[in-house]
mmCIF file of C-alpha atoms in Angstrom:
data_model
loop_
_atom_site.group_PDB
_atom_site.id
_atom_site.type_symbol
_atom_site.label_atom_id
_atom_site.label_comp_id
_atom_site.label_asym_id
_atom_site.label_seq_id
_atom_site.Cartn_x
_atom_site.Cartn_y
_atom_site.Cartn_z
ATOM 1 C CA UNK A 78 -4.324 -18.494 13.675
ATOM 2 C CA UNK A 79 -7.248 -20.695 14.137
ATOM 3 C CA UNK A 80 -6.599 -24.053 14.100
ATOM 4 C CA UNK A 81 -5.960 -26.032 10.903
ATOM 5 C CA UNK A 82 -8.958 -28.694 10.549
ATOM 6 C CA UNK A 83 -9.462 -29.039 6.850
ATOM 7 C CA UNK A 84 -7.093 -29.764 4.570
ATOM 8 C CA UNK A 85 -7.391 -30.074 0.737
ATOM 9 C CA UNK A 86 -4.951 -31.825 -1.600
ATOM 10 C CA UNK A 87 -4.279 -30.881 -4.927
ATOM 11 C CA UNK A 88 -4.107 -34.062 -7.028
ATOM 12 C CA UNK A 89 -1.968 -33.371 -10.333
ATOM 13 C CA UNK A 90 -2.517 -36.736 -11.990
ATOM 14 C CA UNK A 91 -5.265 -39.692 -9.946
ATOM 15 C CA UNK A 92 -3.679 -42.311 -13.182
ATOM 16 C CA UNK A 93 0.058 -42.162 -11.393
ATOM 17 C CA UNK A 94 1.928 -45.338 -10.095
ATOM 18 C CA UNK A 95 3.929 -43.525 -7.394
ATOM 19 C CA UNK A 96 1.695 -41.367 -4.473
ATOM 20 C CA UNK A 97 4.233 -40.588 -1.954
ATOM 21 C CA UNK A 98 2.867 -36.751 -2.158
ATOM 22 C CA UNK A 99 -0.355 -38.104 -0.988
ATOM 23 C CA UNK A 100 0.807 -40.223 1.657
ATOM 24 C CA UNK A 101 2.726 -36.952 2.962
ATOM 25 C CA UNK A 102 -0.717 -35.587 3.027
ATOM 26 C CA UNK A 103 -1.995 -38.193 5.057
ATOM 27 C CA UNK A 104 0.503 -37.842 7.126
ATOM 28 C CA UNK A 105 0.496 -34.296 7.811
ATOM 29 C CA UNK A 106 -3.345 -34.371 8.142
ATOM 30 C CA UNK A 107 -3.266 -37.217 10.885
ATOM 31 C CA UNK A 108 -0.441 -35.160 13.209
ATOM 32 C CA UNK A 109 -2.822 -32.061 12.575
ATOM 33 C CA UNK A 110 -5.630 -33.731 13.618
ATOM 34 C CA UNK A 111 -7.730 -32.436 10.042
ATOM 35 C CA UNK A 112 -9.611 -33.645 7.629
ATOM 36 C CA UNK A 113 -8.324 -34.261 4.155
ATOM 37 C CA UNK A 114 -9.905 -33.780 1.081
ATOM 38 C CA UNK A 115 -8.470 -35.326 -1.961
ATOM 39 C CA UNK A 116 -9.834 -33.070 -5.290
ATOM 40 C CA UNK A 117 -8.419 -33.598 -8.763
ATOM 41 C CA UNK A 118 -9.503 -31.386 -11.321
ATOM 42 C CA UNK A 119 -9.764 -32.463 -15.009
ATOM 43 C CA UNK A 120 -9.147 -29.392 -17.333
ATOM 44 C CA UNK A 121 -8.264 -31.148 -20.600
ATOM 45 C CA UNK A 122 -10.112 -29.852 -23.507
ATOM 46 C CA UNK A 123 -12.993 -32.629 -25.320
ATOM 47 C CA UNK A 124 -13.318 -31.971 -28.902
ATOM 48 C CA UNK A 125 -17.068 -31.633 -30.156
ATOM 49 C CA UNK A 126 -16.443 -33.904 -32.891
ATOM 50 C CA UNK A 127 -16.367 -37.125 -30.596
ATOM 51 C CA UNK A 128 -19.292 -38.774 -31.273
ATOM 52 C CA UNK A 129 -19.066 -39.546 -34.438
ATOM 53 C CA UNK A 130 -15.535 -40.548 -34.328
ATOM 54 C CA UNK A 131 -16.240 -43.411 -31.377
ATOM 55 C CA UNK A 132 -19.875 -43.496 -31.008
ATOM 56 C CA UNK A 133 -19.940 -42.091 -27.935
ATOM 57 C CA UNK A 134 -21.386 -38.770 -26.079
ATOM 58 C CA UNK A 135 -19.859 -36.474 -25.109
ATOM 59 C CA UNK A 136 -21.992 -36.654 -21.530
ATOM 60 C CA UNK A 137 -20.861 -40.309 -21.799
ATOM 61 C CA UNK A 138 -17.393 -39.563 -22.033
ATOM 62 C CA UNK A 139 -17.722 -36.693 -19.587
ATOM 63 C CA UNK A 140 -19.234 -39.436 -16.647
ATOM 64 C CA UNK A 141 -17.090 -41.928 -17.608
ATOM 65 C CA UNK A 142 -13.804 -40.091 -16.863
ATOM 66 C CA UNK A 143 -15.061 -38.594 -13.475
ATOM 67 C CA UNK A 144 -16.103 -41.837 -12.514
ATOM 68 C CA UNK A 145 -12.512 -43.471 -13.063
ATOM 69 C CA UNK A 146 -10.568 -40.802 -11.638
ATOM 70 C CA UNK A 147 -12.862 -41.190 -8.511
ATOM 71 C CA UNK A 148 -12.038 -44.608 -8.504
ATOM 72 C CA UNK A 149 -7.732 -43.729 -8.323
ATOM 73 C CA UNK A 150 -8.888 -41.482 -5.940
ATOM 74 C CA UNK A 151 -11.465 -43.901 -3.297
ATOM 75 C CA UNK A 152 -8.145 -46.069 -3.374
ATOM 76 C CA UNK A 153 -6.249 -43.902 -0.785
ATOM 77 C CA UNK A 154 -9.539 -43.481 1.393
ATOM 78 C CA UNK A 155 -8.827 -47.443 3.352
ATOM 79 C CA UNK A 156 -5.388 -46.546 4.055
ATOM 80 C CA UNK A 157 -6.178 -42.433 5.542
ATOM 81 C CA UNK A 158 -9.125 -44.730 7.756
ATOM 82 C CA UNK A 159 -6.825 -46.957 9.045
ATOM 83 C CA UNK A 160 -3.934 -43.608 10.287
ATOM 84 C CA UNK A 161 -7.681 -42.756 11.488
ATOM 85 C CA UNK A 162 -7.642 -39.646 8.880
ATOM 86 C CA UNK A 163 -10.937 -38.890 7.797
ATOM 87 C CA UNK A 164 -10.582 -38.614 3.609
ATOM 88 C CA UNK A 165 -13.130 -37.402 0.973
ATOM 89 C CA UNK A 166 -12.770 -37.488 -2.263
ATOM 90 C CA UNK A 167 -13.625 -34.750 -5.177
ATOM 91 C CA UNK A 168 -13.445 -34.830 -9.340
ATOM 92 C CA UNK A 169 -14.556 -31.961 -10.802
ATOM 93 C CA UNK A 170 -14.371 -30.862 -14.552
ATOM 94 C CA UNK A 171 -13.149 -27.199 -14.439
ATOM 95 C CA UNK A 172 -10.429 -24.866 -15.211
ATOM 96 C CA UNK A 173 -7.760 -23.620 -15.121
ATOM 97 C CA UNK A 174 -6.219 -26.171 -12.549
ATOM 98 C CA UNK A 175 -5.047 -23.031 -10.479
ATOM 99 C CA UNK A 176 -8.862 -21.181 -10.389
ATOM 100 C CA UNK A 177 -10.381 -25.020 -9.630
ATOM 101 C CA UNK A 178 -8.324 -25.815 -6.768
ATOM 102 C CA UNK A 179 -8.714 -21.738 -5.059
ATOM 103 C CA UNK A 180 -12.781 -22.591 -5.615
ATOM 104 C CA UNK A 181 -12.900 -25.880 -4.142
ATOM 105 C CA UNK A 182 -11.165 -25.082 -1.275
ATOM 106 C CA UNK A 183 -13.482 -21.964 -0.722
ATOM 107 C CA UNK A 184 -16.297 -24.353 -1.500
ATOM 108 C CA UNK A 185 -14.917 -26.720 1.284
ATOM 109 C CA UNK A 186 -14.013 -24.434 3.604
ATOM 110 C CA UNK A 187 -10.060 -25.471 3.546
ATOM 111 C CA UNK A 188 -8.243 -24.054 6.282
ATOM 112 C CA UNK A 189 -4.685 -24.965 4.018
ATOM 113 C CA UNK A 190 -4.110 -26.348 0.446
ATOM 114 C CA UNK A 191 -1.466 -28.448 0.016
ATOM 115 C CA UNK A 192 0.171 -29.406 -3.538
ATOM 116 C CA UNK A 193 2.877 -31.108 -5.280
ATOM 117 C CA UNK A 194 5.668 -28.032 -7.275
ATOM 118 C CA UNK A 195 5.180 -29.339 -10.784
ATOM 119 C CA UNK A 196 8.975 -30.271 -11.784
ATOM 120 C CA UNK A 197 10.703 -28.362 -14.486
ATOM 121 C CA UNK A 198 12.971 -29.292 -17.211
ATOM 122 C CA UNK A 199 15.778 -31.887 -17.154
ATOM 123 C CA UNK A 200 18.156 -28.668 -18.070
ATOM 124 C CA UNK A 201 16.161 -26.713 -15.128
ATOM 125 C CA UNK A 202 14.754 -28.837 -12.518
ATOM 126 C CA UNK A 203 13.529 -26.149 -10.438
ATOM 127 C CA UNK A 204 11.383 -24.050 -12.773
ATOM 128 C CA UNK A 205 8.349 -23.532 -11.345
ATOM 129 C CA UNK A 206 5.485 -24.230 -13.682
ATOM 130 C CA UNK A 207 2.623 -21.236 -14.098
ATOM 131 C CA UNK A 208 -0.061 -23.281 -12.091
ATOM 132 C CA UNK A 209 2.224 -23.228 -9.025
ATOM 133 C CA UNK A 210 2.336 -19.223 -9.461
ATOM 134 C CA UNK A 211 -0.711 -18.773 -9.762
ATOM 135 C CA UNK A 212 -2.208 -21.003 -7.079
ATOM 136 C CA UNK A 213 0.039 -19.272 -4.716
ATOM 137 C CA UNK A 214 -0.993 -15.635 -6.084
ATOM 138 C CA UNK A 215 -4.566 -16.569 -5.737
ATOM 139 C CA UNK A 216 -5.644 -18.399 -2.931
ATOM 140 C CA UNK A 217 -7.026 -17.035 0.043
ATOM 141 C CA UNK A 218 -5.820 -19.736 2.432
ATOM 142 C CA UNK A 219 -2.389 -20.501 3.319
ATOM 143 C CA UNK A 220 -0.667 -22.831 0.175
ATOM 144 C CA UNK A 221 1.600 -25.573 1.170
ATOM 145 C CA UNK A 222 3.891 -26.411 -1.685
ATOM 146 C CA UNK A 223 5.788 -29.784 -1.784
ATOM 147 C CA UNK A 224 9.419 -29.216 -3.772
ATOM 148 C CA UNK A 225 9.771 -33.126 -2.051
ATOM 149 C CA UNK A 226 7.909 -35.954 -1.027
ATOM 150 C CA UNK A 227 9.924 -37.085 2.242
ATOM 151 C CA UNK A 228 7.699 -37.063 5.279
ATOM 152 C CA UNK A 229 8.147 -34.394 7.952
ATOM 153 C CA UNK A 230 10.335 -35.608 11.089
ATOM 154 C CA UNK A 231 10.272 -32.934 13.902
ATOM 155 C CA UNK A 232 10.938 -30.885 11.499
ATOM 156 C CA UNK A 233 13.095 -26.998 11.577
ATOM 157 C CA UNK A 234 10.822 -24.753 10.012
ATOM 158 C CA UNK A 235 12.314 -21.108 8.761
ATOM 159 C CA UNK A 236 10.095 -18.254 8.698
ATOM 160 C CA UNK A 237 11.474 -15.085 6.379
ATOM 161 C CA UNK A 238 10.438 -12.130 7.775
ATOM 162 C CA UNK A 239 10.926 -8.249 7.030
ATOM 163 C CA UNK A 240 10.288 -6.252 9.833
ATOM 164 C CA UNK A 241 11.490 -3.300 8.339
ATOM 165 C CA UNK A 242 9.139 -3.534 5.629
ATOM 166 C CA UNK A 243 12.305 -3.276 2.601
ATOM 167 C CA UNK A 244 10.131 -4.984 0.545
ATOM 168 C CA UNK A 245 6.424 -3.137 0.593
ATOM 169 C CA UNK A 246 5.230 -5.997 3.203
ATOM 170 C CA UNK A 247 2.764 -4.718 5.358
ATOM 171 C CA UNK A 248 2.909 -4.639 9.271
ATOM 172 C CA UNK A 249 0.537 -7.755 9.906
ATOM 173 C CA UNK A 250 2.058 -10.178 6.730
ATOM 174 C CA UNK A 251 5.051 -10.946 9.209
ATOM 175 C CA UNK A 252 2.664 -11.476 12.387
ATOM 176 C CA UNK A 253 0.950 -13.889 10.222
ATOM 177 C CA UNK A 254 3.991 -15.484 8.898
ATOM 178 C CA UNK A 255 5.489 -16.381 12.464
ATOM 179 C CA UNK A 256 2.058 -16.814 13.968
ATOM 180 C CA UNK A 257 1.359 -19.985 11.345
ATOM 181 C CA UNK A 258 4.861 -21.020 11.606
ATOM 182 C CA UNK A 259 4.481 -21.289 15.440
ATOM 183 C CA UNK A 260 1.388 -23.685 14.960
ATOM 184 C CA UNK A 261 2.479 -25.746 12.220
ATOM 185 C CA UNK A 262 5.960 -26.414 14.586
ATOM 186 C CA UNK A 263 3.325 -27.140 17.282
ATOM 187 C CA UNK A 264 1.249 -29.578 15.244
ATOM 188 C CA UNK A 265 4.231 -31.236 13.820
ATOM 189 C CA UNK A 266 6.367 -31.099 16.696
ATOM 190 C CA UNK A 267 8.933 -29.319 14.914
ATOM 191 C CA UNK A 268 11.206 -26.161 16.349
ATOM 192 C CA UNK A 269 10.625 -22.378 14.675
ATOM 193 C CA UNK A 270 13.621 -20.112 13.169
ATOM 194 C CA UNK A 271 12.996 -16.879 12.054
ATOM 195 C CA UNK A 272 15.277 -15.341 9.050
ATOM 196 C CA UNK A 273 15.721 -11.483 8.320
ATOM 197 C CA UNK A 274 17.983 -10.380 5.218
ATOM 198 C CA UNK A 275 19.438 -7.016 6.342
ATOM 199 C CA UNK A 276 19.718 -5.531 2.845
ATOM 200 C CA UNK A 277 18.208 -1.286 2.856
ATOM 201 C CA UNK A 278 17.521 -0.517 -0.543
ATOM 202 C CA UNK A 279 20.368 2.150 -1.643
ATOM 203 C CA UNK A 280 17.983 3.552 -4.553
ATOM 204 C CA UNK A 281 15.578 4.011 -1.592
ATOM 205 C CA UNK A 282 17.969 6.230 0.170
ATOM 206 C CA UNK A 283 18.654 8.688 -2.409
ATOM 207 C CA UNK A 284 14.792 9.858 -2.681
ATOM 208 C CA UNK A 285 15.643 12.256 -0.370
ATOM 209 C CA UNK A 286 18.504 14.175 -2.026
ATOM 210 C CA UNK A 287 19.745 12.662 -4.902
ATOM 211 C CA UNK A 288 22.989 14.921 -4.284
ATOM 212 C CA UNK A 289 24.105 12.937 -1.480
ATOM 213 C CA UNK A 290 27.907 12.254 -2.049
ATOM 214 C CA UNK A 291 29.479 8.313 -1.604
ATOM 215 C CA UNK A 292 30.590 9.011 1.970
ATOM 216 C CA UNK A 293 27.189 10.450 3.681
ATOM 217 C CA UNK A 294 25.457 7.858 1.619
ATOM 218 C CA UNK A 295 27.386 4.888 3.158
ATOM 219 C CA UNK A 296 26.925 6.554 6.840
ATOM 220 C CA UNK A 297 23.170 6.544 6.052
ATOM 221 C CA UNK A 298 23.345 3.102 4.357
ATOM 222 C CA UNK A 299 24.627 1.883 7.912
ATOM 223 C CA UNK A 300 22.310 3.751 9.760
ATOM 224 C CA UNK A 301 19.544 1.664 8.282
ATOM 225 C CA UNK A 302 20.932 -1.259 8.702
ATOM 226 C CA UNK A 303 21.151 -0.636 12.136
ATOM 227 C CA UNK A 304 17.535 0.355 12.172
ATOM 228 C CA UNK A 305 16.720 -2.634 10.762
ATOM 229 C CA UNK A 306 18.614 -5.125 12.619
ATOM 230 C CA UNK A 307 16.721 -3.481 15.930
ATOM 231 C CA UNK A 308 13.338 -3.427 14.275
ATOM 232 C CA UNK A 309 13.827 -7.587 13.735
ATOM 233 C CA UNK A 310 15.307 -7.955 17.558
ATOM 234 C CA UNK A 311 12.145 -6.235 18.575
ATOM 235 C CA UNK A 312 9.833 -8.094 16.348
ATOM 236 C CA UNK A 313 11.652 -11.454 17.293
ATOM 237 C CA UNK A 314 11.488 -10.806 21.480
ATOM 238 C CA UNK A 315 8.194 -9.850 20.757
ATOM 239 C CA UNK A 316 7.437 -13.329 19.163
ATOM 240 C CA UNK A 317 9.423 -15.590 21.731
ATOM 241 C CA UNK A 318 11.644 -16.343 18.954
ATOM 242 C CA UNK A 319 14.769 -17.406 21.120
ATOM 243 C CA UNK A 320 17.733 -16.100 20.088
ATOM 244 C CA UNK A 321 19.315 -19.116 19.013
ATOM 245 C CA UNK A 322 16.646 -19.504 16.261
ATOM 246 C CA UNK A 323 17.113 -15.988 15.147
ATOM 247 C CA UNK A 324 19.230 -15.853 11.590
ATOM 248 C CA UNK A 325 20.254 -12.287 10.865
ATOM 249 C CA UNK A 326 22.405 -12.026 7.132
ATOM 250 C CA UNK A 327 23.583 -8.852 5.688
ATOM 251 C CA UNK A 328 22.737 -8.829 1.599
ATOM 252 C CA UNK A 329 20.164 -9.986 -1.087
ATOM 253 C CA UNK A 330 17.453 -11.917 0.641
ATOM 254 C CA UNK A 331 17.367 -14.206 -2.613
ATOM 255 C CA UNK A 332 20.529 -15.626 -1.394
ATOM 256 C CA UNK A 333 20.400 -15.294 2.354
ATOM 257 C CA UNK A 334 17.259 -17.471 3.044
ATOM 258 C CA UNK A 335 18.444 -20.238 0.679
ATOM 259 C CA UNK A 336 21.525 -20.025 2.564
ATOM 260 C CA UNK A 337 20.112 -20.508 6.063
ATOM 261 C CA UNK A 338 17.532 -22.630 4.796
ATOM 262 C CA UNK A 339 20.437 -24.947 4.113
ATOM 263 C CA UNK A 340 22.733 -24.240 6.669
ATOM 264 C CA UNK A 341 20.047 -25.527 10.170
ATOM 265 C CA UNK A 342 18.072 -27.867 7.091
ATOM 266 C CA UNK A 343 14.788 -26.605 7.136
ATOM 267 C CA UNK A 344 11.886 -29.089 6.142
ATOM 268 C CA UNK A 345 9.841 -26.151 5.550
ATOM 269 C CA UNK A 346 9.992 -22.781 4.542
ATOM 270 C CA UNK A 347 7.273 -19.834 5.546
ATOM 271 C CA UNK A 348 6.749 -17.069 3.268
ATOM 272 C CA UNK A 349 4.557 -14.082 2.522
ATOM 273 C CA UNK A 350 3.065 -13.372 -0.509
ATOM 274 C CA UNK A 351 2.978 -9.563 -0.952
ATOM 275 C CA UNK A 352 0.924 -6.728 -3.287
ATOM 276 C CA UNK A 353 2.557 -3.354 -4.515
ATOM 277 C CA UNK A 354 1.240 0.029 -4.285
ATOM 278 C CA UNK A 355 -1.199 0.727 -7.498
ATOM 279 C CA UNK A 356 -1.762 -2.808 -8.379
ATOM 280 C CA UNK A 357 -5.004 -4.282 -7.725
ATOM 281 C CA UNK A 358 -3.672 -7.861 -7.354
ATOM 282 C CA UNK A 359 -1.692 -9.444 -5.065
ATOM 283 C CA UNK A 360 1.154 -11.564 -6.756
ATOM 284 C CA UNK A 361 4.295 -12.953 -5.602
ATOM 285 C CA UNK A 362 6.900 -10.370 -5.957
ATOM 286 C CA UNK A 363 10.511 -10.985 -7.933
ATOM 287 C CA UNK A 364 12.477 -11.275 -4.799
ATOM 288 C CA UNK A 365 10.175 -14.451 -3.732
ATOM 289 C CA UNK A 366 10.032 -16.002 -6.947
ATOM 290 C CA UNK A 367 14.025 -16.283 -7.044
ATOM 291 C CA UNK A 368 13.708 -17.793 -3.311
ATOM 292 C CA UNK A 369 11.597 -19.939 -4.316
ATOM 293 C CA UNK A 370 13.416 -21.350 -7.057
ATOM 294 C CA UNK A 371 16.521 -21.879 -5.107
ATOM 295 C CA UNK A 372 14.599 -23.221 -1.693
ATOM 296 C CA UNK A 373 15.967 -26.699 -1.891
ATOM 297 C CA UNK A 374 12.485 -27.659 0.709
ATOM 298 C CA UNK A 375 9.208 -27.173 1.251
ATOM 299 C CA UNK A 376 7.365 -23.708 0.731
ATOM 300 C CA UNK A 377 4.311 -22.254 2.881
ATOM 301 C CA UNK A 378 2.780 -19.410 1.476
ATOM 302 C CA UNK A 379 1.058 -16.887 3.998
ATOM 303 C CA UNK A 380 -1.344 -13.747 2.531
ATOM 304 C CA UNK A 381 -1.903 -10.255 3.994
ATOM 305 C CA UNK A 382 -4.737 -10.272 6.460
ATOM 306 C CA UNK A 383 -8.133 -9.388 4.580
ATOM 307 C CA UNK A 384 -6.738 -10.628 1.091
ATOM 308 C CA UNK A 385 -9.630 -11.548 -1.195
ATOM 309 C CA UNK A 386 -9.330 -13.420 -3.918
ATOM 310 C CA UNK A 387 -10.674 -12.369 -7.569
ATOM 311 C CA UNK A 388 -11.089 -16.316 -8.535
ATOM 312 C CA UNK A 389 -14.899 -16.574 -9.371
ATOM 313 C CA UNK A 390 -16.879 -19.335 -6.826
ATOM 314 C CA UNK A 391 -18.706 -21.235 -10.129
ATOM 315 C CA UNK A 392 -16.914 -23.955 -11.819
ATOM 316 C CA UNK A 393 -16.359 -23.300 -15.534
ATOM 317 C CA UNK A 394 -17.067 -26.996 -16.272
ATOM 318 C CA UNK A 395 -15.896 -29.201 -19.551
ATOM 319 C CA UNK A 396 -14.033 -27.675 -21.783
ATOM 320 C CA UNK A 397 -15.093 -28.154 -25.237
ATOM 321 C CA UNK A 398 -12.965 -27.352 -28.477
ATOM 322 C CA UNK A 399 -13.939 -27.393 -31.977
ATOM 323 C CA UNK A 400 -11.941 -29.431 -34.081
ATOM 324 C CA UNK A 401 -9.569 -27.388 -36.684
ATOM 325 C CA UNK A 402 -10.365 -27.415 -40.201
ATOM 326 C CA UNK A 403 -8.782 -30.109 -42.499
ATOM 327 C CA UNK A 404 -6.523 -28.486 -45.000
ATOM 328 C CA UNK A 405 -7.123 -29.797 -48.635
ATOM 329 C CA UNK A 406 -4.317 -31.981 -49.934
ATOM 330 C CA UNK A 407 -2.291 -30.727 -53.180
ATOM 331 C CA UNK A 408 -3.414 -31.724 -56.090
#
């Protein structure tokens, strides 16, 4: 991977007391040696009905707002200077926040896109909310999500690859995967770990002859494993990947990489987003939406080579609603 020299940050909300994601991104811009771009996107509705209500436009109101979230914004660009971070800043009216964010970087030319997981319920802290989905589903550069805010310190960083493909991941998603995680350990001066759930689909194994009996079933079931535990030696010596950074667990990936995540404390976590056969999109599939959930860091999200987004390059602009119709009071 080429080198990572622009870097734009998602801002959820310029108006906030507390910027510690922000200063992360400073951070992680100055040890890369990039450029940072801080872009906030306002995608609350205006209703058309504004001007007579306060006496003022709605082009007033529309200049008024971009002008003071600029402001929250400018007041991070002194502190970048001094790291010796070079820092823009952007406000643009357009939505979704998702489809704003994938065209701005494009616009930009972002090498990475880095935002903050928006946090979930009290009852369910990790839910992920729907922007965070779909800014990872969509983007055509490499998505780095923060599930924290504490600064990277030679950091471990676990990449999850499938060499054996279990999961419809094509041959050059994993290449990518361990290729970025290589150069973000490198710019961070962090170490690389590479984690492989052996788990061979049974259903997968029956295609063949759906008469196979229990016992020539496990022998095959075995068999794969086998297979696959050689394909990800192969794909590991192949990458350098020493073998004391090589995490091998038999069973359901949605538990394994949490599991090793934990166990050597990963800062970060590198993933792949993958596409199945007969679907136009590429999405992230169930298996890496449970991950994700239970990751307790942070997440990088790697697509397949050539991926090309379907978000359109021109902003949609301010959104305008029409207020509802007052309902006449009972006589």
């Amino acid at each position: 991977m080429e080198n990572i020299r622009r870097i734009l940050f998602a801002v959820k909300n310029p108006d906030s007391r507390k910027h510690a994601g922000i200063d992360k991104a400073i951070d992680i811009a100055k040890r890369m040696g990039a450029s940072l771009e801080l872009f906030h996107a306002i995608s609350a509705p205006l209703f058309l009905d504004l001007q007579p209500l306060t006496g003022t436009s709605t082009a007033e109101v529309k200049r008024e707002v971009l002008q003071q979230r600029l402001r929250r914004l400018n007041a991070h660009v002194t502190r970048a200077n001094v790291r010796g971070v070079d820092v823009t800043c952007k406000v643009q009216w357009d939505y979704p926040p998702h489809e704003a964010i994938v065209r701005r970087a494009r616009r930009s030319g972002a090498d990475l896109i880095i935002a903050e997981c928006h946090q979930g319920s009290r009852l369910k802290p990790w839910l992920m909310h729907l922007t965070d989905w779909e800014l990872l589903r969509t983007s055509p550069v490499p998505v780095l999500l923060f599930k924290n805010t504490r600064s990277y310190l030679r950091p471990t960083i676990l990449a999850a690859v499938d060499p054996s493909h279990q999961h419809s991941k094509p041959a050059q998603l994993d290449a990518a995967i361990v290729t970025l995680g290589e150069r973000v350990a490198e710019l961070l001066s962090g170490t690389l770990h590479t984690v492989h759930a052996n788990n061979p689909p049974v259903f997968g194994l029956t295609l063949g002859d759906p008469g196979l009996d229990a016992a020539t079933l496990a022998v095959t079931y075995e068999q794969q494993k086998r297979k696959d535990s050689a394909d990800f030696k192969a794909f590991a010596d192949k990458a350098g990947v020493s073998r004391a950074r090589r995490h091998e667990l038999d069973g359901d990936p949605v538990y394994a990489i949490p599991k090793v995540a934990r166990s050597i404390r990963a800062q970060l976590v590198v993933m792949g987003a993958v596409s199945r056969t007969g679907l136009k999109r590429v999405f992230i599939g169930n298996t890496a939406e449970r991950v994700l959930h239970d990751l307790p860091c942070d997440v990088l999200v790697v697509k397949p080579p050539r991926f090309k987004t379907r978000v359109l390059d021109r902003p949609r602009g301010m959104r305008l609603v029409a207020p509802a119709p007052l309902m006449p009071l009972p006589v």
